[in-house]
Structure formats: structure tokens, C-alpha cells
Coordinates of C-alpha atoms and ligand atoms in Angstrom, one line a residue:
X1 CA -0.1 0.3 0.1
X2 CA 2.8 2.4 0.9
X3 CA 4.5 1.7 -2.0
X4 CA 1.2 2.1 -4.3
X5 CA 0.7 5.5 -2.6
X6 CA 4.1 7.0 -3.0
X7 CA 3.7 5.5 -6.8
X8 CA 0.6 7.5 -7.2
X9 CA 2.1 10.7 -6.2
X10 CA 5.1 10.4 -8.4
X11 CA 3.7 9.0 -11.4
X12 CA 0.8 11.6 -11.1
X13 CA 3.0 14.5 -10.7
X14 CA 5.0 13.2 -13.7
X15 CA 2.0 12.6 -16.0
X16 CA 0.8 16.2 -14.8
X17 CA 4.0 17.7 -15.9
X18 CA 3.8 15.9 -19.2
X19 CA 0.3 16.9 -19.9
X20 CA 0.5 20.6 -18.2
X21 CA 3.3 21.7 -20.8
X22 CA 1.5 20.9 -23.9
X23 CA -1.3 22.3 -22.3
X24 CA 0.2 25.8 -21.7
X25 CA 1.6 25.4 -25.3
X26 CA -2.0 25.2 -26.6
X27 CA -3.1 28.1 -24.8
X28 CA -0.3 30.1 -26.2
X29 CA -1.1 29.4 -29.6
X30 CA -4.9 30.1 -29.3
X31 CA -3.7 33.6 -27.5
X32 CA -1.3 34.5 -30.3
X33 CA -3.3 33.3 -33.0
X34 CA -6.9 34.2 -32.2
X35 CA -6.7 36.5 -28.9
X36 CA -7.9 33.8 -26.8
X37 CA -7.2 33.9 -23.0
X38 CA -3.9 32.7 -21.7
X39 CA -4.7 31.8 -18.2
X40 CA -1.3 31.3 -16.8
X41 CA -0.9 35.2 -17.3
X42 CA -4.1 36.0 -15.9
X43 CA -3.6 33.9 -12.8
X44 CA -0.3 35.5 -12.1
X45 CA -1.7 39.1 -12.6
X46 CA -4.8 38.1 -10.4
X47 CA -2.7 36.6 -7.9
X48 CA -0.7 40.0 -7.9
X49 CA -3.6 42.0 -7.3
X50 CA -5.3 40.0 -4.6
X51 CA -2.2 39.7 -2.4
X52 CA -1.4 42.2 0.1
X53 CA 0.7 45.0 -1.1
X54 CA 3.6 44.5 1.1
X55 CA 3.8 40.7 0.0
X56 CA 3.7 42.0 -3.7
X57 CA 6.2 44.6 -2.8
X58 CA 8.5 42.2 -1.1
X59 CA 8.2 39.7 -4.2
X60 CA 9.2 42.4 -6.6
X61 CA 12.1 43.7 -4.4
X62 CA 13.3 40.1 -4.0
X63 CA 13.2 39.3 -7.6
X64 CA 14.9 42.6 -8.7
X65 CA 17.6 42.2 -5.9
X66 CA 18.0 38.7 -7.3
X67 CA 18.3 39.9 -11.0
X68 CA 20.9 42.8 -9.9
X69 CA 22.8 40.1 -7.9
X70 CA 23.3 38.0 -11.0
X71 CA 23.9 41.2 -13.0
X72 CA 21.0 41.3 -15.1
X73 CA 19.6 44.4 -16.4
X74 CA 16.5 45.0 -14.6
X75 CA 14.7 47.2 -17.1
X76 CA 15.2 44.5 -19.6
X77 CA 14.5 41.5 -17.8
X78 CA 11.9 42.1 -15.1
X79 CA 9.1 41.2 -17.6
X80 CA 10.6 38.3 -18.7
X81 CA 11.1 37.1 -14.9
X82 CA 7.4 37.8 -14.1
X83 CA 6.4 35.8 -17.3
X84 CA 8.5 33.0 -16.3
X85 CA 7.1 32.9 -12.9
X86 CA 3.7 33.1 -14.1
X87 CA 4.4 30.0 -16.5
X88 CA 6.3 28.0 -13.3
X89 CA 3.2 29.0 -11.2
X90 CA 0.6 27.5 -13.7
X91 CA 2.9 24.7 -14.3
X92 CA 3.3 23.8 -10.6
X93 CA -0.4 24.0 -10.2
X94 CA -1.0 21.4 -13.0
X95 CA 1.5 19.1 -11.4
X96 CA 0.0 19.4 -7.9
X97 CA -3.4 18.6 -9.1
X98 CA -2.6 15.8 -11.0
X99 CA -0.3 14.3 -8.2
X100 CA -3.4 14.9 -5.9
X101 CA -5.6 13.2 -8.4
X102 CA -3.6 10.0 -8.6
X103 CA -2.9 10.0 -4.8
X104 CA -6.8 10.2 -4.2
X105 CA -7.8 7.5 -6.6
X106 CA -4.9 5.6 -5.0
X107 CA -6.7 5.8 -1.5
X108 CA -9.9 4.8 -3.1
X109 CA -8.3 2.0 -4.8
X110 CA -9.9 3.0 -8.0
X111 CA -9.4 3.0 -11.8
X112 CA -9.8 6.6 -13.0
X113 CA -12.8 6.7 -15.5
X114 CA -13.8 9.4 -17.7
X115 CA -16.1 11.1 -15.0
X116 CA -13.0 11.3 -12.8
X117 CA -10.9 12.9 -15.6
X118 CA -13.6 15.4 -16.3
X119 CA -13.5 16.1 -12.4
X120 CA -9.7 16.7 -12.4
X121 CA -10.4 18.9 -15.3
X122 CA -12.9 20.9 -13.4
X123 CA -10.7 21.0 -10.3
X124 CA -7.8 22.7 -12.1
X125 CA -9.7 24.6 -14.5
X126 CA -12.8 26.0 -12.8
X127 CA -11.0 28.3 -10.5
X128 CA -8.7 29.4 -13.2
X129 CA -11.6 29.9 -15.9
X130 CA -13.5 32.2 -13.4
X131 CA -10.2 34.2 -12.5
X132 CA -9.3 34.4 -16.0
X133 CA -12.7 35.6 -17.3
X134 CA -12.6 38.3 -14.6
X135 CA -9.3 39.7 -15.4
X136 CA -8.4 38.5 -19.0
X137 CA -7.8 41.4 -21.7
X138 CA -8.5 38.6 -24.4
X139 CA -9.8 40.1 -27.5
X140 CA -12.6 37.6 -27.9
X141 CA -15.9 37.5 -26.0
X142 CA -15.9 35.9 -22.9
X143 CA -18.5 33.2 -23.9
X144 CA -15.8 32.0 -26.7
X145 CA -12.8 32.4 -24.3
X146 CA -14.6 30.6 -21.6
X147 CA -15.6 27.9 -23.8
X148 CA -12.1 27.4 -25.3
X149 CA -10.6 27.3 -21.7
X150 CA -13.3 24.6 -20.6
X151 CA -12.6 22.5 -23.2
X152 CA -8.9 22.3 -23.1
X153 CA -9.2 21.9 -19.5
X154 CA -11.6 19.1 -19.6
X155 CA -9.3 17.4 -22.3
X156 CA -6.4 17.8 -20.0
X157 CA -8.3 15.8 -17.2
X158 CA -9.4 13.3 -19.6
X159 CA -5.9 12.6 -20.5
X160 CA -4.9 12.6 -17.0
X161 CA -7.5 9.9 -16.3
X162 CA -5.9 7.9 -19.3
X163 CA -2.6 8.1 -17.9
X164 CA -3.5 6.9 -14.8
X165 CA -5.6 3.9 -16.3
X166 CA -2.3 3.0 -18.3
X167 CA 0.1 3.2 -15.4
X168 CA -1.0 3.1 -11.9
X169 CA -4.3 1.4 -12.3
X170 CA -2.6 -1.0 -14.4
X171 CA -0.2 -1.8 -11.5
X172 CA -2.8 -2.3 -9.0
X173 CA -4.5 -4.9 -11.6
X174 CA -1.4 -6.7 -12.1
X175 CA -0.9 -7.6 -8.5
X176 CA 1.9 -8.9 -7.2
X177 CA 4.9 -11.5 -8.2
X178 CA 6.3 -11.5 -11.8
X179 CA 3.7 -9.6 -13.4
X180 CA 4.8 -6.7 -11.3
X181 CA 8.1 -6.4 -13.8
X182 CA 5.9 -6.6 -16.8
X183 CA 3.4 -3.6 -15.7
X184 CA 6.5 -1.9 -14.3
X185 CA 8.0 -2.1 -18.0
X186 CA 4.6 -1.3 -19.7
X187 CA 4.3 1.8 -17.4
X188 CA 7.7 3.0 -18.3
X189 CA 7.0 2.4 -22.1
X190 CA 4.0 4.4 -21.8
X191 CA 5.4 7.4 -19.8
X192 CA 8.2 7.6 -22.3
X193 CA 6.1 7.7 -25.3
X194 CA 3.8 10.3 -23.3
X195 CA 7.0 12.1 -22.4
X196 CA 8.3 12.1 -26.2
X197 CA 4.7 13.1 -27.6
X198 CA 4.7 16.1 -24.7
X199 CA 8.3 17.1 -25.7
X200 CA 7.3 17.4 -29.4
X201 CA 4.3 19.4 -28.8
X202 CA 6.0 21.6 -26.4
X203 CA 9.3 22.2 -28.3
X204 CA 7.7 22.6 -31.6
X205 CA 5.1 24.8 -30.4
X206 CA 7.6 27.0 -28.4
X207 CA 9.7 27.3 -31.9
X208 CA 6.6 28.2 -33.8
X209 CA 5.3 30.7 -31.4
X210 CA 8.8 32.4 -31.0
X211 CA 8.7 32.7 -35.0
X212 CA 5.1 34.1 -34.8
X213 CA 6.5 36.7 -32.1
X214 CA 9.0 37.9 -34.2
X215 CA 6.4 38.2 -37.0
X216 CA 4.2 40.4 -34.8
X217 CA 7.1 42.6 -33.7
X218 CA 7.9 43.5 -37.1
X219 CA 4.4 44.2 -37.6
X220 CA 4.2 46.6 -34.9
X221 CA 7.3 48.7 -36.0
X222 CA 5.8 48.8 -39.5
X223 CA 2.8 50.2 -38.4
X224 CA 4.4 52.9 -36.3
X225 CA 6.4 53.7 -39.5
X226 CA 3.2 54.2 -41.3
X227 CA 2.1 56.6 -38.8
X228 CA 5.4 58.6 -38.5
X229 CA 4.8 62.3 -38.2
X230 CA 7.2 65.1 -38.8
X231 CA 7.6 65.9 -35.1
X232 CA 10.7 64.8 -33.5
X233 CA 13.0 62.8 -36.1
X234 CA 14.3 64.9 -38.7
X235 CA 14.2 67.9 -36.6
X236 CA 17.6 68.9 -35.0
X237 CA 17.7 68.7 -31.2
X238 CA 17.3 72.2 -29.4
X239 CA 20.6 71.6 -27.8
X240 CA 22.5 70.2 -30.9
X241 CA 24.9 73.1 -30.9
X242 CA 26.1 72.9 -27.1
X243 CA 29.6 72.7 -26.5
X244 CA 29.6 70.0 -24.1
X245 CA 30.0 66.7 -25.7
X246 CA 28.9 63.6 -23.8
X247 CA 31.7 61.4 -22.4
X248 CA 31.9 58.2 -24.5
X249 CA 29.9 55.6 -23.0
X250 CA 27.1 58.0 -21.6
X251 CA 23.6 56.5 -22.3
X252 CA 22.1 58.4 -25.2
X253 CA 20.7 61.7 -24.3
X254 CA 17.4 60.8 -26.2
X255 CA 16.3 57.3 -25.5
X256 CA 15.6 55.1 -28.5
X257 CA 12.1 53.9 -28.3
X258 CA 13.0 50.4 -28.2
X259 CA 15.2 50.9 -25.1
X260 CA 12.7 53.1 -23.0
X261 CA 11.9 51.1 -19.7
X262 CA 8.5 49.9 -19.6
X263 CA 6.6 49.1 -16.2
X264 CA 2.9 48.0 -15.8
X265 CA 0.9 45.9 -13.7
X266 CA 0.1 42.9 -15.9
X267 CA 2.2 40.3 -17.3
X268 CA 1.2 41.6 -20.7
X269 CA 0.8 45.2 -21.9
X270 CA -2.8 46.4 -22.5
X271 CA -4.1 46.4 -26.2
X272 CA -6.9 49.0 -26.7
X273 CA -8.2 49.4 -30.2
X274 CA -8.3 52.8 -31.4
X275 CA -11.5 52.5 -33.6
X276 CA -13.6 51.7 -30.4
X277 CA -11.9 53.8 -27.9
X278 CA -13.3 56.8 -26.4
X279 CA -12.4 58.8 -23.4
X280 CA -15.4 59.7 -21.3
X281 CA -14.9 62.9 -18.9
X282 CA -17.7 62.5 -16.4
X283 CA -18.7 63.7 -13.0
X284 CA -18.5 67.2 -11.8
X285 CA -18.5 68.9 -15.1
X286 CA -20.8 71.2 -16.9
X287 CA -20.5 69.3 -20.2
X288 CA -19.9 65.6 -20.0
X289 CA -17.9 64.5 -23.0
X290 CA -16.8 61.4 -24.8
X291 CA -13.7 62.4 -26.8
X292 CA -12.5 60.2 -29.5
X293 CA -8.7 60.1 -30.3
X294 CA -9.2 62.2 -33.3
X295 CA -11.0 64.8 -31.1
X296 CA -8.3 65.0 -28.9
X297 CA -5.5 65.5 -31.7
X298 CA -7.5 67.8 -33.5
X299 CA -9.7 69.9 -31.2
X300 CA -7.0 71.2 -28.7
X301 CA -3.8 73.0 -29.6
X302 CA -0.7 70.4 -29.8
X303 CA 2.0 70.5 -27.4
X304 CA 5.4 68.6 -27.8
X305 CA 7.5 68.3 -24.6
X306 CA 10.9 66.6 -24.2
X307 CA 10.2 64.5 -21.0
X308 CA 12.2 62.5 -18.7
X309 CA 10.2 59.8 -16.8
X310 CA 11.4 57.5 -14.1
X311 CA 9.9 54.8 -11.8
X312 CA 9.7 55.4 -8.0
X313 CA 10.7 51.5 -7.5
X314 CA 13.9 52.4 -9.2
X315 CA 17.4 52.2 -7.1
X316 CA 19.8 54.9 -7.2
X317 CA 21.7 54.4 -10.8
X318 CA 18.7 52.6 -11.9
X319 CA 17.7 52.0 -15.6
X320 CA 14.2 52.7 -15.1
X321 CA 14.3 56.0 -16.6
X322 CA 14.2 57.5 -20.0
X323 CA 13.7 60.4 -22.2
X324 CA 11.7 60.9 -25.5
X325 CA 9.4 63.7 -27.0
X326 CA 5.9 63.6 -25.7
X327 CA 2.9 65.2 -28.0
X328 CA -0.5 65.7 -26.3
X329 CA -3.1 68.2 -25.6
X330 CA -3.0 70.2 -22.3
X331 CA -5.4 68.8 -19.6
X332 CA -6.4 72.5 -18.7
X333 CA -7.6 72.9 -22.4
X334 CA -9.8 69.7 -22.3
X335 CA -11.0 70.6 -18.9
X336 CA -11.9 74.2 -19.7
X337 CA -14.0 72.5 -22.6
X338 CA -15.8 70.4 -20.0
X339 CA -16.2 73.1 -17.6
X340 CA -15.7 72.2 -14.0
X341 CA -18.4 72.5 -11.5
X342 CA -18.1 74.0 -8.2
X343 CA -16.7 71.5 -5.7
X344 CA -14.5 69.8 -8.2
X345 CA -11.2 68.8 -6.5
X346 CA -9.8 65.7 -7.9
X347 CA -9.4 63.7 -11.3
X348 CA -10.0 59.8 -11.0
X349 CA -8.0 58.6 -13.9
X350 CA -9.1 55.0 -14.7
X351 CA -7.0 52.8 -17.1
X352 CA -7.7 49.7 -19.3
X353 CA -5.7 47.4 -17.0
X354 CA -7.5 48.2 -14.0
X355 CA -5.0 50.8 -12.9
X356 CA -6.1 54.1 -11.6
X357 CA -4.6 57.4 -10.1
X358 CA -5.7 60.6 -8.4
X359 CA -4.7 64.0 -9.8
X360 CA -5.6 66.8 -7.4
X361 CA -6.9 69.8 -9.4
X362 CA -5.1 72.2 -7.0
X363 CA -2.0 71.3 -9.3
X364 CA -3.2 72.5 -12.2
X365 CA -3.5 76.1 -10.8
X366 CA 0.3 76.3 -10.7
X367 CA 1.2 73.6 -13.4
X368 CA -0.1 74.3 -16.8
X369 CA 2.1 71.7 -18.7
X370 CA 0.1 68.7 -17.7
X371 CA -0.6 66.6 -21.2
X372 CA -3.2 64.2 -22.2
X373 CA -0.5 62.5 -24.3
X374 CA -1.0 60.8 -27.7
X375 CA 2.3 60.6 -29.4
X376 CA 5.8 59.6 -28.2
X377 CA 8.9 60.3 -30.7
X378 CA 6.4 61.6 -33.3
X379 CA 4.7 58.3 -33.4
X380 CA 1.3 57.2 -31.9
X381 CA 2.1 56.1 -28.4
X382 CA 3.3 52.7 -28.4
X383 CA 1.2 49.8 -27.2
X384 CA 3.5 49.0 -24.1
X385 CA 3.7 52.6 -23.3
X386 CA 0.0 53.4 -23.0
X387 CA -1.8 53.5 -26.5
X388 CA -3.8 55.5 -27.3
X389 CA -3.7 58.0 -24.5
X390 CA -1.4 58.6 -21.3
X391 CA -1.0 61.6 -18.7
X392 CA 2.2 63.6 -18.2
X393 CA 2.4 65.2 -14.6
X394 CA 5.6 67.2 -14.4
X395 CA 7.9 66.4 -11.4
X396 CA 6.0 63.1 -10.6
X397 CA 7.5 59.5 -10.5
X398 CA 5.7 57.3 -13.4
X399 CA 3.5 55.8 -10.9
X400 CA 1.1 58.8 -10.8
X401 CA 0.7 58.7 -14.5
X402 CA -1.4 56.5 -15.9
X403 CA -1.4 54.8 -19.3
X404 CA -4.1 53.4 -21.4
X405 CA -6.4 55.8 -20.1
X406 CA -10.2 54.8 -20.3
X407 CA -11.8 57.6 -18.3
X408 CA -11.7 60.9 -16.3
X409 CA -14.2 61.3 -13.6
X410 CA -14.1 64.9 -12.0
X411 CA -14.8 64.1 -8.1
X412 CA -14.8 66.1 -4.7
X413 CA -13.5 62.8 -3.0
X414 CA -10.0 61.6 -2.9
X415 CA -9.1 58.1 -3.9
X416 CA -6.0 56.4 -3.5
X417 CA -4.2 55.3 -6.5
X418 CA -3.4 51.9 -7.3
X419 CA 0.1 52.0 -5.9
X420 CA -0.9 54.4 -3.3
X421 CA -3.1 51.6 -1.9
X422 CA -0.2 49.5 -1.8
X423 CA 1.7 51.9 0.6
X424 CA 3.8 54.1 -2.0
X425 CA 3.8 57.7 -1.8
X426 CA 0.6 59.8 -2.4
X427 CA 2.5 62.4 -4.0
X428 CA 5.4 60.8 -5.5
X429 CA 7.5 63.8 -6.4
X430 CA 10.7 62.8 -8.1
X431 CA 13.7 63.1 -5.9
X432 CA 16.9 64.7 -7.3
X433 CA 19.3 61.9 -8.6
X434 CA 22.7 61.8 -10.3
X435 CA 24.6 59.0 -11.9
X436 CA 27.8 58.0 -13.3
X437 CA 27.4 56.4 -16.6
X438 CA 30.9 56.1 -17.8
X439 CA 34.6 56.5 -16.8
X440 CA 36.0 56.3 -20.3
X441 CA 39.7 55.2 -19.8
X442 CA 39.8 54.1 -23.4
X443 CA 38.9 57.7 -24.6
X444 CA 41.6 59.4 -22.7
X445 CA 43.3 62.7 -24.2
X446 CA 46.4 64.5 -23.8
X447 CA 45.6 68.3 -22.7
X448 CA 48.6 70.6 -21.6
X449 CA 50.5 67.8 -20.7
X450 CA 47.9 66.3 -18.5
X451 CA 46.3 62.9 -19.5
X452 CA 42.4 63.4 -19.2
X453 CA 39.6 60.9 -18.8
X454 CA 36.1 61.5 -19.9
X455 CA 33.8 61.0 -16.8
X456 CA 30.2 61.4 -17.5
X457 CA 26.4 60.4 -16.7
X458 CA 22.9 62.1 -16.0
X459 CA 21.3 64.2 -13.3
X460 CA 17.6 64.6 -12.9
X461 CA 15.0 66.5 -10.7
X462 CA 12.1 66.5 -12.4
X463 CA 11.1 70.1 -13.9
X464 CA 13.0 71.6 -10.8
X465 CA 16.0 71.5 -13.0
X466 CA 19.5 70.8 -12.2
X467 CA 22.0 73.7 -11.2
X468 CA 25.4 71.8 -10.3
X469 CA 26.9 68.2 -10.7
X470 CA 30.2 67.4 -8.7
X471 CA 32.3 64.5 -8.9
X472 CA 34.8 63.2 -6.5
X473 CA 37.4 60.6 -6.7
X474 CA 38.2 58.3 -3.9
X475 CA 36.4 60.4 -1.3
X476 CA 38.7 63.5 -2.2
X477 CA 37.5 67.1 -2.7
X478 CA 34.1 67.6 -5.0
X479 CA 34.8 68.9 -8.3
X480 CA 32.4 70.5 -10.4
X481 CA 31.5 68.9 -13.5
X482 CA 30.3 70.7 -17.0
X483 CA 26.7 70.5 -17.7
X484 CA 25.2 70.3 -21.3
X485 CA 21.9 72.3 -21.8
X486 CA 19.1 69.8 -21.4
X487 CA 16.6 68.9 -24.2
X488 CA 13.9 70.5 -22.3
X489 CA 13.3 72.0 -18.7
X490 CA 11.7 68.7 -18.0
X491 CA 14.4 66.3 -18.8
X492 CA 17.7 65.0 -17.5
X493 CA 21.0 66.7 -17.7
X494 CA 24.0 65.5 -19.3
X495 CA 27.4 66.0 -17.3
X496 CA 30.8 65.5 -18.1
X497 CA 34.1 66.0 -16.1
X498 CA 37.6 65.4 -17.3
X499 CA 39.7 63.4 -14.8
X500 CA 43.3 63.9 -14.6
X501 CA 44.3 60.2 -14.9
X502 CA 46.1 58.2 -12.4
X503 CA 46.8 54.3 -12.4
X504 CA 45.1 51.9 -10.1
X505 CA 41.6 51.5 -8.5
X506 CA 39.5 54.5 -8.2
X507 CA 36.0 55.2 -6.9
X508 CA 34.0 57.9 -8.5
X509 CA 31.0 59.2 -6.6
X510 CA 28.5 61.9 -8.2
X511 CA 26.2 64.6 -6.5
X512 CA 24.0 67.2 -7.7
X513 CA 22.0 70.2 -6.8
X514 CA 18.4 71.1 -8.2
X515 CA 17.7 74.4 -10.1
X516 CA 17.3 76.5 -6.7
X517 CA 20.5 75.1 -5.3
X518 CA 18.6 72.4 -3.0
X519 CA 21.4 69.8 -2.9
X520 CA 20.1 66.1 -3.6
X521 CA 19.8 63.8 -0.8
X522 CA 23.0 61.9 0.2
X523 CA 21.8 59.9 2.7
X524 CA 21.0 56.3 1.6
X525 CA 17.4 55.0 1.5
X526 CA 15.6 52.4 -0.2
X527 CA 13.0 53.0 -2.9
X528 CA 10.0 52.7 -0.7
X529 CA 7.9 54.6 0.1
X530 CA 8.9 57.8 -1.6
X531 CA 11.6 56.9 -4.2
X532 CA 15.5 55.9 -3.5
X533 CA 18.0 58.5 -2.4
X534 CA 21.8 58.2 -2.1
X535 CA 25.1 58.6 -4.0
X536 CA 25.6 56.7 -7.2
X537 CA 29.1 55.5 -7.9
X538 CA 31.4 53.7 -10.1
X539 CA 34.6 52.1 -9.4
X540 CA 37.3 51.3 -12.0
X541 CA 40.7 49.6 -12.2
X542 CA 43.1 51.3 -14.6
Ligands
MTE601 N1 -2.4 51.9 -17.1 C1 -1.1 51.8 -16.4 N2 -0.4 53.0 -16.2 C2 0.8 53.1 -15.6 C3 1.1 51.8 -14.9 C4 0.3 50.7 -15.0 O1 0.8 49.6 -14.4 N3 -0.8 50.6 -15.6 N4 2.5 51.9 -14.3 C5 2.9 53.2 -14.0 C6 4.4 53.1 -13.5 S1 4.6 52.6 -11.9 C7 5.4 53.7 -14.3 S2 7.0 54.0 -13.6 C8 5.1 54.3 -15.7 C9 6.0 53.7 -16.6 O2 5.8 54.2 -18.1 P1 6.5 53.8 -19.2 O3 6.2 52.1 -19.2 O4 6.1 54.4 -20.5 O5 8.0 53.8 -18.9 O6 3.7 54.2 -16.0 C10 2.6 54.1 -15.0 N5 1.5 54.3 -15.6
MO602 MO1 6.8 53.0 -11.5

């Protein structure tokens, strides 16, 4: 009996693995080809939303620490890591349900019939289907999506019951003695064949999916080419003539779109169709409106603004910061059109992925630059970055600035934003920060008998600007760096300092001061709840 129980658990887990992997691949196909739901991501997104804020934050922090520990670029790999976790979570779920199923039948000494199989399918599938339908961003109707998931989960259950009959149940029927060897051989043969079939489906599926994903990327960039306007590219940058040339190895002053960091709460970006998108402006307004994208683009003056945006969860020196040209209509112009009623105090801005944030209307009294933004780099907003509409609020971390906006309600009551509910700062004003990007020893040059090494990086303090950047070597005196004129008053500043070369190991630290002279906070503090502070440094061996 003991042996049978153990055998049941092990073989069950094994069969579960062999059947869950192809199930996931089939789901992936349905998703890529027909926009059907992909439950592993939905499940993961749901877990992230219902878990208490501190648990989620701890999870994200640990993941990021681990990635930094092994030297991965967080901005590049965070989503990949999340997606991998989502797949593992679903896979483990399938394995556990299968193992329990085998163990349960073992206790009953039963042979799995079709009904048992269907029950297993329901056990794994029912919660997943309910969760997926409640959260999915699939482009098919819930009935089609639901039916598809039900069919696949039931098929998974039936296959599991079949695997049970061919393995453990066969063992019980065979009884003891010499037949045991025969059934063990049979079982092994069956599992090997099942394994081969599963591996074939999974590997071939992954290959074809990778191929399809490549096609998709190409079509996305092709369509953004077609939409290309004359803003941005083609026109020289406003600081093109600035004499301060960035030290070689400094990040690009204008971030290539494909390299711009991207952060969103879901495993996958939210896809909204321009054709059926409207922006309702409701609540305490004189004239409730429903604006199409065309309305927003054509009814209001167009504003272009070079903007640096950064994420509050970044550490000192983070890659979660980027600069591009934002294009949009001023929020104030749109609100003037709607007419605010007496008592209007906040905007409750909602988004297609369930994200939401609150804007205090008091801010608009002193800050007219807030944009409802539909363009980046002269293109329509990329899907990852909030197509068709996002907001820009100067001086705030990204978390205050919803992408994929689907509604603006004018209210008299304050509602915490998505991340504020999860204990992040409700104002989220960007902290001044400065970063060493490069100590370009390979670009050393002779100047008046001295060997000078260009050192450089960026400094950023929202629209408060940067008035000074200083560098020190090995804890020595602070030396003033040269500042390149920024692309605009709302972007980072590129700085450069030429270091009189000395052999050996050296540590370079940088600090900055805001436009009005306020020094950056040198005291080390983690990102939570208001954004990281402390000095960035870079150590070299020359
Ligand atoms: N709808 C929506 N908007 C959002 C988010 C989100 O998850 N959903 N994340 C916010 C956060 S935390 C940041 S840092 C910025 C990132 O913008 P980017 O991806 O274009 O760099 O988007 C903000 N707006
Ligand atoms: Mo963020």
C-alpha cells in the first residue's frame, strides 16, 4: 500500500507535468493566433492584485535584488522574469492537481474513469476559468474564451485519467509477483511515449510561437513607421549646438524608443483598439464629454515636450528612467472645454488594465504643462507605453501617471491610486538623482601635458532642473562637472568631467543640486515609499 501511494504521487506528478506543458503551449497558440485568453498570465496578474501590497512589493523587490545580484539589466529582464514566474506557477499548479488526483484514486483503490478525468479538469480549470474571465484582456468574447478554456481543461483531465489507467491502475490490476515487472515495464514504456509526445508538442510549439512573435514585432514597427509624423525625428535637437560633448559611454541623451523602460502591473501590456476607444469625461463637469482620439488630436492645440520619466521603484542609478518627445493636448484645455463644476477637487483617472490614479486639481492652478499625451517620438504612443492615451504630470514619478487611459471622472472625494493603496507615496515627487554612466579610460586624451579621462552621466530633478553636478574621486574634494543644456526643462541633464588620469583602482561618486541650489539627498534610503536616495558611484581598475 505504501509503495502504491508513493507510486501514485510520483507518477501523478510526472503525468501532470507531461500534460500541463502541452496544455500551456496550446493556450499560448490560441492567444497568439486568435486572441484567446492565456490563463497562466491572467492567474499571475490576479494573484498579484489580491495579495496584500507588502507581499507583492516584497516579491518584486526580491526578484529585482536577485536579478541585480546575477548582473541582469532590470529594465530589460523584469517582465521576462514575471512571465517566467507566471508559467512556473501554472505548471506547478497542474503538477500538484495531477499528483493529488492520482493519490486520491490510490486511496480509493479506484481506476480513473472518464468522469474522474472530467472532475480533475474541473478541479484545475474552474478556478482558473473564473479568474481568467474576470481579469483577461483577451480580444474574444467571454463566451468564446470561456468555452475554449473549458474544453482544454476537460481534455487535460481526460488525458490525465487515461494516463492513470495506463500506469498506476494497471499496476494494481497486475497485483504482485512476476507480473509486477511486466507492468513496470509497460508503465515505463507508456510514460516514455507520453513524454516524447509532450516534448514534441512543447518544443515545436515554442519554436513556432517564437517565430510568430517575431512576425508580430515586425508588424508593430511597420505600423508605427506608417503613422510617422514630422515631429521629433528629422528636426535637430534644441541643444544640438551645445559645446559639452557627452563622455563616450554616456547613455543616449534621447532614449531610443525600443530601449525606453516599460513598467505595467499586468504580465502583458494592455491592447486597446483606437477604433472603439473613447475618453469619457464625467462627474462634476458642466458638459460631460466623450472624446475620440481624433477629437483629442485635432480639437486642442498640440504641445510637444521632451520629457524624462522615471519609476519610483528604481534604485540609485536605475535603468528605469528614459527620455523621449511627448506630444499631446493640455489637460487644462480639455477640462476648460468640459467646464468644472463647483466642488470639483480631483480627477479619478482610470485605465484599461485596472490601474488608476488621482490628480489633485490644485496642481493645475500652478502647473499648466500637464498633458493628455497621444504621441511619443513623433509616433502614436507605443502599445507598451499606453496607446492610445496617457497623462504626463511634471515632477512626478511614473506611478502617478496612468497609461491606457479609459476614463476621467471629476470628483470631490480623494481616492488612493493603485500603488498608493499598496503603500507607496501619494505625491510621488521625483527625488533629485545623479548617475555615473562612464569612466571612459579608453578615450583618454592629452591636454596641456595632462592625460584626461572623460567621466560622464546624467542628473535629473524633474522640472526643478539641475544647477550643479559634482564628482569626487576616492573620497577627495568635490569637483564641478560641466553641464550640457538639457533637451528641455523637463528632461535629465547630461554632465561631463575630465579626470586627470592616475593608475590604480578608483571610485567615482557624483552628486547634484536642483535648479534652486537644493542639494540632492546624500543619505542612503531604499525606494520605498517615496523613491530611493543616496550617491551613485562607479569603481574602475586602470
Ligand atoms: N495603466 C497603467 N499606467 C501606468 C502603470 C500601469 O501599470 N498601468 N504603471 C505606472 C508606472 S509605475 C510607471 S513607472 C510608468 C511607466 O511608464 P513607461 O512604461 O512608459 O515607462 O507608467 C505608469 N502608468
Ligand atoms: Mo513605476
